[in-house]
Amino acid sequence: MSESLKSITPPNDWAVDSWTRREALQQAKYDDPDQLAAAQARLSRLPPLVTSWEILSLKEQVAEAQAGKRFFLQGGDCAEVFDECSPSIITNRLKVLLQMSLVMVHGMEMPVVRVGRFAGQYAKPRSDDFETRGEDRLPSYRGDIVNAPDFTAESRRPDPERMLQAYARSAMSMNFVRALVDGGFADLHHPEYWDLGWVEHSPLAEQFHRIADSIGHSVRFMETVTGQTPGSVRRVDFFTSHEALHLNYEQALTRQVPRQWGWFNLSTHFPWIGMRTAALEGAHVEMFRGIRNPIGIKVGPGMTADWLKGLIRTLNPDDEAGRIVLIHRMGAGKVGDTLPGLIEAVKATGSPVLWIADPMHGNTEKTASGYKTRRFDNIQAELEQAFDIHAASGSRLGGVHLELTGENVTECIGGARELGEDDLKRAYKTTVDPRLNYEQALELSMLIVGKHRSLMG
Ligand code: PEP
Ligand code: CO
C-alpha cells in the first residue's frame, strides 16, 4: 500500500452483491433468471479486462489533473455495437483521440489523460422500458449487451448470453488497442501514422500538420540534446471507460486481487454513473461505493447541491485524491444558471474532485425530419461558458467528455465544413446519440486549446 493510500478505509458494510438489495433502475428484464445467473457465473470466472495497477495509475493521473497538472480527455461512441468491433473503426477512433490529445498537449503545455469511451460501452439507459410502433409494443433497445435494435420480438428479447459477447468484444478491442499502442502506433516521431485519409483536404489539415511537425521537431531536439529517447515518447497511456449500468455484468467483473485491499471493477479503468441512475439510495451508487476505481458521476440540470454533496460523501468518504470526476452536462442554455451553485457546494465540502464538461448530452435536439442531432455551435457555447464559469468561481475545468467517432459521419450539424440539416441523411449511422465526426472533434480540440490559453492569459 502506498503512503498516500494508508488513511483510506474500506467500506465494511458492503458486498459485491449488496446492490441487489437496493432499487436498480435501467436494468434489462430477463425472462429466465436461471439463464441470467448461469451467464453471470461464467463471466465471473473469466480473466479481467484491466488490472488493478493500471486502475491505480489512472487514479494518480486523475489526482494530478485535480491539482491542475493534467487535462482529461474522454471520448468515443455513445454506444458501441457488436458489428463495429472492427480494425478500421478501432484504429480510427484511436487516431482521433491521439490527434486531439496531441493538439491539447501542444497547446496547453501539459500532459493529457486519455480515456476512451470504448471496450465496454455497450449498455444504454432509455427513457422508456417499451417502444411502440403502430400496434406493436416491444422492450426498448438497451444496448448490444442486452438486446438488438431491430424492431422484432426476437431481437428485442433481453438475452443474458449477450453479456459474454460484450465481454469478448471488449477483450478483442482492448487487445488490439494495447498492441497498437505497444507497437509504436502512438510514437510521437510518427504522427503521420494517425492521419485519417479522408481529411487530407480538410480546412483544418494545415493547422494540425503544423502542430504535428512542431512536436516532431521538439522530440528530435530533445533526443539530440540528451542523447536519449524517453520511453514516454514511444508509448502513451490509454485508459478505457464505460457507463457501469448493467449491474449483473459489472458484478461479475468486480473482484479482489492479490496484494491489494478492497475490490476493483476490472471491466474497465474508469466506470461512470449516468444521470438516470445516480440516486443516493439506489443500486448503482451502492455498487460504486465499494470499488477502488476512479469514478465518474454525470451531473445534469436536475442535480441539487445536497444530492451532489451526498454523492461525494457516500462515494469518497475519505476525501481521497483521484477518486471523483464530476462530468457536468447541462446544455448551452442551462449551464450558466445551474453550474455556479454546484461548484460552490462542492467547494464547501473541501473534497477533491476533477470537474470535466460533457457538452453533448444537454444539447440534443430533433430536426423537423426526425433526426436526433446536436449543433456544433451549442456544443462550443456550452464548453466556453463552462471554462468561464469555473474560472470565475475560482475552480477549474479540467477536461472534456465527448461523443465522437473516427468515421466520416454526418450526425452533428455545423463545424468547419458547415454541415447542415440536409447533410444528416448522408451518413447518419449512430444507434443512439449523434457523434462528432473526426473533423468536428479535431476542430473542437483546437477551440478548447484556444479557450484554455485565453484564460491562462
Ligand atoms: C451517455 O453518456 O451516453 C449518457 C446516457 O449520458 P447521461 O447519463 O449524461 O444522459
Ligand atoms: Co450518449
XYZ file of C-alpha atoms and ligand atoms in Angstrom:
468
model
C 0.000 0.000 0.000
C 1.428 3.364 -0.909
C 1.804 6.092 1.735
C -0.944 8.280 0.327
C -3.497 5.479 0.482
C -2.936 4.457 4.089
C -5.727 6.509 5.584
C -8.406 5.060 3.311
C -10.956 2.846 4.997
C -12.640 0.101 3.003
C -16.443 0.090 3.442
C -17.199 -2.759 5.850
C -20.936 -2.989 5.245
C -20.565 -3.511 1.520
C -20.582 -6.727 -0.512
C -20.191 -7.289 -4.219
C -23.917 -8.119 -4.365
C -25.200 -5.592 -1.803
C -26.565 -3.565 -4.745
C -29.216 -6.280 -5.229
C -30.897 -5.089 -2.018
C -31.386 -1.589 -3.470
C -33.591 -0.319 -6.266
C -31.786 -0.893 -9.565
C -33.085 1.347 -12.344
C -32.471 0.840 -16.054
C -31.846 -2.904 -15.848
C -32.853 -5.422 -18.511
C -35.800 -7.631 -17.590
C -34.624 -11.141 -18.398
C -37.328 -13.767 -18.696
C -35.191 -16.641 -17.357
C -33.421 -15.908 -14.040
C -31.504 -19.209 -14.175
C -30.063 -18.372 -17.581
C -29.015 -14.948 -16.272
C -27.378 -16.464 -13.169
C -25.540 -19.057 -15.279
C -24.200 -16.400 -17.692
C -23.110 -14.183 -14.804
C -21.355 -17.123 -13.129
C -19.466 -17.973 -16.330
C -18.460 -14.363 -16.745
C -17.163 -14.177 -13.195
C -14.669 -16.986 -13.928
C -13.135 -15.306 -16.989
C -9.982 -13.162 -16.798
C -10.366 -9.465 -16.011
C -10.137 -6.895 -18.821
C -7.877 -4.472 -16.960
C -5.586 -4.704 -13.952
C -5.625 -3.080 -10.531
C -2.259 -1.391 -11.096
C -3.499 0.244 -14.289
C -6.528 1.474 -12.342
C -4.335 2.883 -9.570
C -2.064 4.519 -12.139
C -5.109 6.235 -13.666
C -6.135 7.317 -10.173
C -2.780 9.032 -9.758
C -3.224 10.774 -13.096
C -6.697 11.944 -12.080
C -5.221 13.272 -8.832
C -2.676 15.220 -10.908
C -5.482 16.566 -13.085
C -7.312 17.633 -9.915
C -4.165 19.536 -8.971
C -4.222 21.359 -12.324
C -1.303 19.437 -13.793
C -3.108 17.425 -16.451
C -6.073 17.776 -18.797
C -8.570 14.908 -19.026
C -9.819 13.849 -22.459
C -12.581 11.258 -22.558
C -14.283 10.332 -25.803
C -15.818 7.697 -28.015
C -19.137 6.311 -29.170
C -22.388 6.912 -27.389
C -22.978 3.189 -27.785
C -20.535 0.653 -29.141
C -22.194 -2.002 -31.262
C -21.052 -5.585 -31.817
C -20.864 -5.197 -35.616
C -18.415 -2.321 -35.286
C -15.776 -4.258 -33.378
C -13.590 -3.963 -36.477
C -9.952 -2.981 -37.023
C -10.663 0.176 -39.014
C -13.244 1.545 -36.591
C -10.983 0.857 -33.600
C -7.898 2.400 -35.201
C -9.800 5.425 -36.483
C -11.209 6.122 -33.047
C -7.777 5.766 -31.518
C -6.345 8.119 -34.147
C -8.864 10.863 -33.378
C -8.244 10.634 -29.659
C -4.489 10.661 -30.186
C -4.658 13.631 -32.523
C -6.896 15.575 -30.177
C -4.611 14.827 -27.265
C -1.626 15.922 -29.293
C -3.284 19.252 -30.067
C -4.005 19.628 -26.347
C -0.559 18.652 -25.094
C 0.976 21.087 -27.534
C -1.420 23.990 -26.911
C -1.900 23.606 -23.170
C 1.654 22.589 -22.413
C 0.572 19.870 -20.043
C 0.107 16.109 -20.252
C -3.297 14.726 -21.189
C -5.070 11.771 -19.574
C -6.534 9.794 -22.479
C -9.672 7.828 -21.728
C -11.678 6.089 -24.452
C -15.406 5.510 -24.208
C -14.808 2.023 -25.546
C -14.074 -1.641 -24.868
C -17.289 -1.990 -22.877
C -19.650 0.890 -23.714
C -22.477 -1.495 -24.606
C -25.291 -0.708 -22.129
C -27.647 2.232 -22.621
C -30.212 3.849 -20.330
C -33.571 4.529 -22.022
C -36.368 6.932 -21.193
C -38.970 4.167 -21.656
C -38.953 0.430 -20.919
C -41.014 -0.144 -24.056
C -41.132 1.185 -27.585
C -44.394 1.326 -29.522
C -44.659 1.383 -33.291
C -48.221 1.320 -34.596
C -49.930 -1.539 -32.827
C -46.715 -3.211 -31.717
C -45.091 -2.733 -28.333
C -41.681 -4.255 -27.638
C -38.959 -3.844 -24.983
C -36.722 -0.854 -25.745
C -33.268 -1.421 -27.177
C -30.889 -1.177 -24.190
C -27.583 -1.561 -25.971
C -25.965 -4.615 -27.568
C -25.099 -6.091 -24.170
C -28.859 -6.610 -23.610
C -30.681 -6.954 -26.947
C -30.566 -5.952 -30.628
C -32.011 -2.795 -32.208
C -34.276 -4.346 -34.910
C -37.904 -3.941 -34.036
C -38.820 -7.628 -33.744
C -39.805 -9.590 -30.645
C -36.825 -11.894 -31.066
C -34.240 -9.102 -31.410
C -35.633 -7.128 -28.521
C -35.720 -10.059 -26.083
C -33.034 -9.446 -23.455
C -30.536 -12.290 -23.809
C -28.010 -12.970 -20.999
C -25.591 -14.570 -23.484
C -25.015 -11.085 -24.840
C -23.093 -10.239 -21.658
C -20.483 -12.798 -22.689
C -20.440 -11.466 -26.238
C -19.949 -7.925 -24.910
C -17.128 -9.157 -22.689
C -15.475 -10.918 -25.643
C -15.686 -7.871 -27.889
C -14.382 -5.636 -25.118
C -11.433 -8.003 -24.751
C -10.790 -8.011 -28.507
C -10.912 -4.208 -28.648
C -8.631 -3.900 -25.625
C -6.197 -6.394 -27.057
C -5.943 -4.534 -30.350
C -5.589 -1.123 -28.687
C -2.867 -2.434 -26.386
C -0.997 -3.999 -29.311
C -1.205 -0.809 -31.366
C -0.039 1.372 -28.519
C 2.780 -1.005 -27.527
C 3.802 -1.468 -31.133
C 4.561 2.199 -31.751
C 1.290 3.354 -33.307
C 1.330 6.249 -30.854
C 5.008 7.046 -31.409
C 5.451 10.816 -31.363
C 8.129 10.503 -34.061
C 5.416 9.421 -36.464
C 2.259 11.444 -36.056
C 1.570 10.633 -39.714
C 0.605 7.089 -38.570
C -2.533 8.611 -37.136
C -3.611 10.553 -40.192
C -7.062 9.768 -41.446
C -7.102 9.769 -45.245
C -10.432 11.497 -45.762
C -9.389 14.730 -44.053
C -6.428 15.436 -46.269
C -8.351 18.292 -47.820
C -9.886 19.482 -44.598
C -9.791 23.179 -43.744
C -8.060 22.030 -40.527
C -5.417 19.791 -42.056
C -2.801 22.503 -42.348
C -3.162 23.664 -38.755
C -2.940 20.089 -37.496
C 0.142 19.302 -39.590
C 1.887 22.409 -38.277
C 1.293 21.196 -34.724
C 2.465 17.667 -35.563
C 5.616 18.993 -37.254
C 6.401 21.200 -34.306
C 6.104 18.235 -31.937
C 8.303 16.127 -34.196
C 10.947 18.845 -34.089
C 10.772 19.117 -30.305
C 11.134 15.364 -29.901
C 14.195 15.235 -32.162
C 15.673 18.293 -30.463
C 15.336 16.672 -27.023
C 16.871 13.451 -28.261
C 19.781 15.285 -29.795
C 20.439 17.292 -26.635
C 20.039 14.422 -24.160
C 21.215 11.590 -26.400
C 18.207 9.564 -25.214
C 14.687 8.695 -26.264
C 12.374 8.833 -23.258
C 10.067 5.775 -23.158
C 7.033 8.023 -22.975
C 7.740 9.345 -26.454
C 7.206 5.925 -27.968
C 4.283 4.804 -25.875
C 1.316 6.690 -24.495
C -1.113 5.564 -21.818
C -4.637 4.776 -22.897
C -7.446 4.023 -20.485
C -10.952 2.662 -21.049
C -14.292 3.742 -19.654
C -17.967 2.954 -19.903
C -21.208 3.681 -18.102
C -21.363 0.913 -15.488
C -25.083 0.489 -15.962
C -25.642 -3.248 -16.295
C -25.061 -4.379 -12.736
C -25.005 -8.147 -13.301
C -22.191 -7.627 -15.785
C -20.321 -5.197 -13.534
C -20.635 -7.529 -10.544
C -19.187 -10.449 -12.493
C -16.044 -8.416 -13.190
C -15.717 -6.795 -9.768
C -13.003 -8.726 -7.991
C -10.397 -8.818 -5.257
C -6.783 -9.134 -6.325
C -3.697 -10.429 -4.559
C -1.669 -7.929 -2.513
C -4.332 -5.193 -2.680
C -7.065 -4.447 -0.188
C -10.632 -3.963 -1.306
C -12.383 -4.539 -4.592
C -11.800 -3.338 -8.142
C -14.156 -3.201 -11.080
C -11.870 -4.928 -13.573
C -14.182 -4.499 -16.588
C -12.778 -1.016 -17.199
C -10.399 1.526 -15.721
C -12.949 4.288 -15.334
C -16.611 3.391 -14.834
C -19.132 6.211 -14.602
C -22.616 6.601 -13.130
C -25.140 8.013 -15.586
C -27.671 10.743 -14.941
C -30.600 8.409 -14.571
C -29.069 6.063 -12.033
C -27.352 8.376 -9.545
C -29.976 8.143 -6.768
C -28.190 8.189 -3.412
C -30.049 5.142 -2.116
C -30.003 3.352 -5.470
C -28.217 0.194 -6.541
C -25.630 1.917 -8.750
C -24.314 4.189 -6.022
C -24.172 1.154 -3.721
C -22.138 -0.791 -6.285
C -19.723 2.107 -6.899
C -19.267 2.729 -3.186
C -17.308 -0.483 -2.740
C -14.850 -0.309 -5.646
C -11.479 1.398 -5.679
C -11.533 2.647 -9.293
C -11.571 6.345 -10.030
C -15.204 7.011 -10.942
C -17.196 9.489 -12.991
C -20.553 10.952 -11.985
C -22.726 12.649 -14.587
C -24.185 15.896 -13.276
C -27.237 17.216 -15.134
C -29.528 20.210 -14.666
C -31.722 18.250 -12.215
C -28.859 17.782 -9.749
C -29.201 19.644 -6.440
C -26.417 20.850 -4.171
C -27.489 18.485 -1.362
C -27.699 15.489 -3.654
C -24.253 16.167 -5.060
C -22.755 16.633 -1.602
C -24.409 13.354 -0.557
C -22.854 11.563 -3.534
C -19.414 12.881 -2.681
C -19.775 11.887 0.968
C -21.007 8.394 0.097
C -18.583 7.689 -2.721
C -15.492 9.361 -1.312
C -15.843 9.425 2.492
C -12.074 9.721 2.993
C -11.633 12.601 0.526
C -9.172 10.539 -1.452
C -7.445 12.380 -4.314
C -8.024 10.935 -7.787
C -11.289 9.216 -6.877
C -14.060 11.514 -8.170
C -14.581 13.047 -11.603
C -17.728 15.168 -11.956
C -18.969 15.287 -15.543
C -21.425 18.158 -15.938
C -23.799 18.042 -18.892
C -26.212 20.924 -18.594
C -26.883 22.246 -22.094
C -25.733 25.574 -23.506
C -28.906 27.311 -22.320
C -28.744 25.997 -18.744
C -25.114 25.802 -17.751
C -24.992 29.447 -16.674
C -27.850 29.003 -14.191
C -27.080 25.553 -12.853
C -23.329 25.172 -12.642
C -22.150 28.007 -10.349
C -24.213 26.826 -7.336
C -22.960 23.262 -7.696
C -19.345 24.401 -7.912
C -19.820 26.342 -4.671
C -21.486 23.365 -2.981
C -18.635 21.047 -3.924
C -16.051 23.587 -2.843
C -17.720 23.756 0.575
C -17.147 20.003 1.064
C -13.377 20.507 0.772
C -13.242 17.146 -1.008
C -11.025 16.948 -4.115
C -12.847 16.488 -7.427
C -11.999 16.871 -11.086
C -14.659 18.805 -12.991
C -15.000 17.970 -16.666
C -17.615 19.075 -19.214
C -19.810 16.868 -21.366
C -21.200 19.418 -23.849
C -23.063 16.715 -25.784
C -25.920 15.317 -23.687
C -27.580 18.619 -22.755
C -27.616 19.767 -26.377
C -29.533 17.022 -28.161
C -32.441 18.069 -30.368
C -34.653 16.628 -33.094
C -34.791 18.120 -36.585
C -38.069 18.592 -38.467
C -37.201 15.497 -40.489
C -36.810 13.409 -37.325
C -33.023 13.174 -36.885
C -31.606 13.361 -33.376
C -28.758 15.841 -33.725
C -26.536 18.332 -31.912
C -25.340 21.716 -33.154
C -21.612 22.316 -33.075
C -22.326 25.925 -32.045
C -24.213 24.794 -28.940
C -21.500 22.289 -28.034
C -18.871 25.005 -28.351
C -21.035 27.520 -26.464
C -21.549 25.173 -23.505
C -17.842 24.406 -23.346
C -16.767 28.039 -23.480
C -19.264 29.028 -20.799
C -18.082 26.128 -18.633
C -14.475 27.313 -18.861
C -15.550 30.851 -17.888
C -17.847 29.786 -15.047
C -15.157 27.648 -13.444
C -12.588 30.409 -13.796
C -14.975 32.980 -12.288
C -15.674 30.632 -9.335
C -12.012 30.056 -8.597
C -12.466 26.478 -9.833
C -11.018 24.878 -12.948
C -12.472 22.981 -15.869
C -10.026 20.100 -16.078
C -11.274 18.088 -19.008
C -13.935 17.169 -21.537
C -16.191 14.188 -22.215
C -17.241 13.858 -25.863
C -19.194 11.537 -28.116
C -17.140 11.175 -31.258
C -16.046 8.745 -33.924
C -13.193 8.474 -36.392
C -15.666 7.804 -39.181
C -16.874 10.342 -41.707
C -20.393 10.525 -40.335
C -22.902 13.364 -40.561
C -24.713 13.303 -37.247
C -23.944 16.722 -35.692
C -24.712 19.990 -37.506
C -22.083 22.698 -38.094
C -18.305 22.808 -37.730
C -15.700 23.992 -40.233
C -17.405 22.200 -43.109
C -20.730 23.730 -42.069
C -22.781 20.543 -42.187
C -26.455 21.437 -42.472
C -29.696 19.606 -41.711
C -29.776 18.265 -45.253
C -26.411 16.569 -44.763
C -27.644 14.411 -41.895
C -29.205 11.775 -44.131
C -25.913 11.252 -45.981
C -24.059 9.305 -43.270
C -26.163 9.060 -40.148
C -25.019 5.823 -38.501
C -25.362 6.052 -34.741
C -27.816 3.737 -32.954
C -28.312 6.119 -30.034
C -26.804 9.635 -29.843
C -25.250 11.811 -32.596
C -21.434 11.942 -32.512
C -18.897 14.493 -33.636
C -17.122 13.223 -36.728
C -13.347 13.238 -36.894
C -13.066 16.707 -38.321
C -15.534 18.254 -35.871
C -13.744 16.553 -32.958
C -10.363 17.862 -34.054
C -11.778 21.331 -34.555
C -13.289 21.259 -31.079
C -9.947 20.294 -29.568
C -8.366 23.338 -31.229
C -11.122 25.578 -29.865
C -10.649 24.087 -26.385
C -6.953 24.880 -26.539
C -7.695 28.448 -27.660
C -10.126 28.953 -24.794
C -7.755 27.440 -22.242
C -4.929 29.671 -23.411
C -7.067 32.794 -23.304
C -7.904 32.051 -19.652
C -4.248 31.466 -18.809
C -3.610 34.992 -20.111
C -24.208 8.914 -22.196
O -23.117 9.332 -21.762
O -24.323 8.329 -23.293
C -25.435 9.201 -21.411
C -26.502 8.452 -21.499
O -25.298 10.300 -20.649
P -26.188 10.907 -19.479
O -26.262 9.858 -18.398
O -25.397 12.100 -19.080
O -27.531 11.255 -20.070
Co -24.927 9.371 -25.365
